[in-house]
Short mmCIF file of C-alpha atoms (C1' of nucleotides) in Angstrom, two decimals:
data_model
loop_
_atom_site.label_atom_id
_atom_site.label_comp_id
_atom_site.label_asym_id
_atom_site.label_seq_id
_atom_site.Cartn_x
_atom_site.Cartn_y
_atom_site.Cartn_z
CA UNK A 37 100.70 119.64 95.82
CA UNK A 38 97.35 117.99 95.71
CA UNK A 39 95.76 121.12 94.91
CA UNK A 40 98.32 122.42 92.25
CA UNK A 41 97.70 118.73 90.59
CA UNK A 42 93.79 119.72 90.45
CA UNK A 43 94.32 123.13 89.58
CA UNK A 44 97.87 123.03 87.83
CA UNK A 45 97.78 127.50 88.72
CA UNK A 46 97.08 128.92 92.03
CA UNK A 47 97.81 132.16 93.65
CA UNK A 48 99.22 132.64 97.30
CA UNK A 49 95.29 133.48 98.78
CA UNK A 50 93.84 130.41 96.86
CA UNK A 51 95.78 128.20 98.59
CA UNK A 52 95.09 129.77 101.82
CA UNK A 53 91.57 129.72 101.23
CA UNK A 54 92.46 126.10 100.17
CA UNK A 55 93.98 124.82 103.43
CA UNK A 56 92.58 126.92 106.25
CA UNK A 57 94.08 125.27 109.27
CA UNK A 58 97.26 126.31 107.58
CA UNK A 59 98.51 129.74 108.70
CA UNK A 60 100.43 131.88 106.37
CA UNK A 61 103.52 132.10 108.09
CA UNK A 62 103.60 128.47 107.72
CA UNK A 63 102.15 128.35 104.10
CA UNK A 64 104.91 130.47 102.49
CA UNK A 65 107.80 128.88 104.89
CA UNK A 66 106.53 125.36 103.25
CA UNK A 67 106.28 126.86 99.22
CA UNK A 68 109.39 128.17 99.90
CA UNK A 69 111.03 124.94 100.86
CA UNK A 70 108.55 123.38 97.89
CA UNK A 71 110.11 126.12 95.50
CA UNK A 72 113.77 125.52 97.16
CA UNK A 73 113.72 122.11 96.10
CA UNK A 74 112.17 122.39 92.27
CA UNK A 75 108.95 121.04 93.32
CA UNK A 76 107.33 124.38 92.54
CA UNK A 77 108.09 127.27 90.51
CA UNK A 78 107.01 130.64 91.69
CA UNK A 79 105.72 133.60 88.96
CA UNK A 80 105.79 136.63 90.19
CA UNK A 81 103.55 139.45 88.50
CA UNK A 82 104.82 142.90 89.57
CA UNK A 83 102.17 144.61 89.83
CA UNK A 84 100.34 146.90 92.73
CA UNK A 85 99.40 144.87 94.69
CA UNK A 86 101.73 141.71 93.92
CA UNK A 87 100.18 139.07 92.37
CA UNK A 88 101.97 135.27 92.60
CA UNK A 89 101.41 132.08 91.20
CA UNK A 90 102.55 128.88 92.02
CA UNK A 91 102.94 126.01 89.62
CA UNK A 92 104.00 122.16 90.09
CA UNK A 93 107.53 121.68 87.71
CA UNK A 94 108.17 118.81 85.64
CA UNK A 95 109.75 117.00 88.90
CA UNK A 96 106.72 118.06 90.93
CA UNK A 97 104.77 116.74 88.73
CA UNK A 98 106.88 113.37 89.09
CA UNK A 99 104.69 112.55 92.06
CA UNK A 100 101.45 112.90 90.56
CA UNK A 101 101.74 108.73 91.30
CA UNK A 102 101.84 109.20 94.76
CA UNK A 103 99.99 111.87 95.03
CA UNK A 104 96.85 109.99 93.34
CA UNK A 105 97.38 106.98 95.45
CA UNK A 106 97.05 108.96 98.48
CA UNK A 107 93.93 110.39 96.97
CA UNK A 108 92.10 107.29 96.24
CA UNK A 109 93.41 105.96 99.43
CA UNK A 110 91.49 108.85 101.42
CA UNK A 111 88.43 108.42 99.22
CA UNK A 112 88.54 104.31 100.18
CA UNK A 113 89.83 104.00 102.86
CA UNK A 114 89.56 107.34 105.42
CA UNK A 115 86.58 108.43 107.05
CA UNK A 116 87.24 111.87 107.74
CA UNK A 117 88.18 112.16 104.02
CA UNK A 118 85.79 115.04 103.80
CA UNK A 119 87.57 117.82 105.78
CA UNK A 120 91.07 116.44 104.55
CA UNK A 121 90.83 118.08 101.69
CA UNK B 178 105.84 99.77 105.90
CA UNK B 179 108.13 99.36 103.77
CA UNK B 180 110.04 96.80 104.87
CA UNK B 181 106.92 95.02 106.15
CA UNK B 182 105.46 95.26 102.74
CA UNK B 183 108.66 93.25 101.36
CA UNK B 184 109.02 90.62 103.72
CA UNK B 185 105.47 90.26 105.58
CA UNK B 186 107.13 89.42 109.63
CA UNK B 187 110.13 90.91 111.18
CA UNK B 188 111.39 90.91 114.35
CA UNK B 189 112.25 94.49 116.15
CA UNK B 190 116.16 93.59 115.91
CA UNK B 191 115.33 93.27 111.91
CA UNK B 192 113.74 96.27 111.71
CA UNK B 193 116.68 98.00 113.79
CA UNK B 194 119.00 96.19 110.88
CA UNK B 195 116.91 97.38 108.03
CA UNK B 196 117.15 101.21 109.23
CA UNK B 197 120.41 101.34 110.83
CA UNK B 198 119.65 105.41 110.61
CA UNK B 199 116.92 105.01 113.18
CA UNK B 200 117.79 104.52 116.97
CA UNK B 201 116.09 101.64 118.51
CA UNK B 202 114.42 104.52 120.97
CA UNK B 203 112.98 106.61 117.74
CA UNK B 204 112.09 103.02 115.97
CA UNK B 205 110.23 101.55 119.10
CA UNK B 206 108.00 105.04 119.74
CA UNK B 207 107.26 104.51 115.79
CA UNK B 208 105.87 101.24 116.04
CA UNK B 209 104.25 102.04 119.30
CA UNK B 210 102.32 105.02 117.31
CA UNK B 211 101.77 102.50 114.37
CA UNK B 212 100.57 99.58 116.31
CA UNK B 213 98.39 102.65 118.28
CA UNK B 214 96.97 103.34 114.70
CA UNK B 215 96.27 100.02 113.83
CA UNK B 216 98.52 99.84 110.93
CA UNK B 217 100.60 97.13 112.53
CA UNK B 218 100.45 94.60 114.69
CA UNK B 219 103.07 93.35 117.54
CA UNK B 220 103.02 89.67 118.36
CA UNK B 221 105.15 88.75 121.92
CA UNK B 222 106.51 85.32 122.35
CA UNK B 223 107.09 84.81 125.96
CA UNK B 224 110.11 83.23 125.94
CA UNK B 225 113.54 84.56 127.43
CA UNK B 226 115.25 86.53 125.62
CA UNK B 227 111.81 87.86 124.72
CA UNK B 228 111.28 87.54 120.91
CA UNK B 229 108.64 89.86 119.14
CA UNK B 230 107.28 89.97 115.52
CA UNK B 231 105.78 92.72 113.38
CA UNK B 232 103.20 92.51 110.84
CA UNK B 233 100.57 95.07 108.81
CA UNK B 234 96.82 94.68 109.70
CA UNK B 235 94.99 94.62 106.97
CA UNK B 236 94.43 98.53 107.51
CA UNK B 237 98.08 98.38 107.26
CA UNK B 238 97.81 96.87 104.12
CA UNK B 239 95.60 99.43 102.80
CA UNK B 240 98.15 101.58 102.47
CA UNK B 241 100.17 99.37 99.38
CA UNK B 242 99.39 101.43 96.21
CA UNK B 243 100.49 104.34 98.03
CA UNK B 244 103.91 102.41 99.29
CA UNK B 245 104.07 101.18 95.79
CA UNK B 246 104.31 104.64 94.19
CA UNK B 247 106.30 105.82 96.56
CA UNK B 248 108.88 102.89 95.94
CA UNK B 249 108.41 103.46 91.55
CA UNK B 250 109.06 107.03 92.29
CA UNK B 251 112.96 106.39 93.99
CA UNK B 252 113.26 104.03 91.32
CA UNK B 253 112.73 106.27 88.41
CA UNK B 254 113.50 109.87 90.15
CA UNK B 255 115.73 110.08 93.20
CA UNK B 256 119.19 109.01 92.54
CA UNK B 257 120.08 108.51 96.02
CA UNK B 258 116.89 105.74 96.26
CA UNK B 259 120.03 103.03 97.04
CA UNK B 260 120.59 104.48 100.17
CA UNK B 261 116.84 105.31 101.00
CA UNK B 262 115.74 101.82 101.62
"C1'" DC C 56 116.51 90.61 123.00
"C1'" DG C 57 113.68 94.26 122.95
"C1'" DG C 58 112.89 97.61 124.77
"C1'" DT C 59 112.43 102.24 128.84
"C1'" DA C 60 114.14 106.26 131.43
"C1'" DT C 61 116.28 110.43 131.48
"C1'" DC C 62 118.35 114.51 129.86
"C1'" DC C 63 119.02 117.73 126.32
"C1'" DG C 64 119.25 120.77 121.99
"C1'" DC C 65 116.94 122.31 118.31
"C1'" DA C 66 113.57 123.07 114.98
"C1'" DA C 67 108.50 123.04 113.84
"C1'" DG C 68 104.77 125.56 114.06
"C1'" DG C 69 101.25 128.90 116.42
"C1'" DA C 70 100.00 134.00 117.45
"C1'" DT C 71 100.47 138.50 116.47
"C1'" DA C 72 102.21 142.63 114.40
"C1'" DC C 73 104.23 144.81 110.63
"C1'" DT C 74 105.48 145.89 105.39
"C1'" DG C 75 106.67 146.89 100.11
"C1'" DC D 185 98.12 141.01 98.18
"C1'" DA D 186 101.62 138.31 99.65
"C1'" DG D 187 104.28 137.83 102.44
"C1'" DT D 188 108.32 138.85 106.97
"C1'" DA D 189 109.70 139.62 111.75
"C1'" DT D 190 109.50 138.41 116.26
"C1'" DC D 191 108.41 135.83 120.22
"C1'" DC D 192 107.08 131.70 122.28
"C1'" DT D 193 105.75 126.79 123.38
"C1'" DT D 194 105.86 122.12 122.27
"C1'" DG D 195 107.70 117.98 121.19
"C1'" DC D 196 110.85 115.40 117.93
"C1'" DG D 197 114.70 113.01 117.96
"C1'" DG D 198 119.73 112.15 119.46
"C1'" DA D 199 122.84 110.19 123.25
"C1'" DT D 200 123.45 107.39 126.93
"C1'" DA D 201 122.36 104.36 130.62
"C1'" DC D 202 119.59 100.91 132.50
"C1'" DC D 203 116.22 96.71 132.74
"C1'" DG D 204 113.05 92.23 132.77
#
DNA sequence: CGGTATCCGCAAGGATACTG
DNA sequence: CAGTATCCTTGCGGATACCG
């Protein structure tokens, strides 16, 4: 969510590249629970190879509060900050 | 945090009132890994029965704005917020 | 009163291989 | 490229009993 708030548009392999200690098993498994609960809509473009893209709805985009907050809190506050995001 | 946000002190039997969803096994390995974090702090009167207190460290406390929003957000967007807290 | 101790089921999450 | 399928280990969290 964090990222989708910087980038409001990412596909599947930029948010991989985004949060490496995630695997992909687990990525997907947590979009689709994200996507399963109208937090994020998935497009997908079908073409060869697939293409996706995720976006933050207007109810994901209710915790943009919360999401900031956490943010500023990491930048103040947490000294490992740096690899947290 | 929440509930030591509001009212500042409260006794583990408080706490146990104020989350009647959490078993007093799962609350006490909580506020072990909390007080382990520094984010709260356990006072012990010796007395018998043995009474203890709660309270947020100032790290604790660090952690408000991001309470805060959390607490705006079930206002405005979770219907089910009265049962929440 | 404010916890531990013990036992248990289940789900989270890692590793690896496979696929439309 | 964007995932599933499968197998496996770990540990969360519930239930219950006990304790200083």
């Amino acid at each position: 969510m964090y990222h989708l708030f910087k980038n409001s548009k990412l596909r599947f392999s930029e948010l991989q590249r985004k949060l490496p200690y995630v695997n992909k098993r687990m990525l997907s498994k947590q979009l689709l629970e994200l996507e399963k609960d109208n937090i994020i809509h998935k497009k997908i473009y079908p073409v060869v190879p697939v293409k996706t893209e995720y976006t933050l709805t207007n109810f994901g985009k209710s915790f943009e509060p919360i999401v900031n907050a956490m943010e500023t809190w990491g930048e103040n506050f947490n000294q490992n900050s740096k690899r947290d995001h």
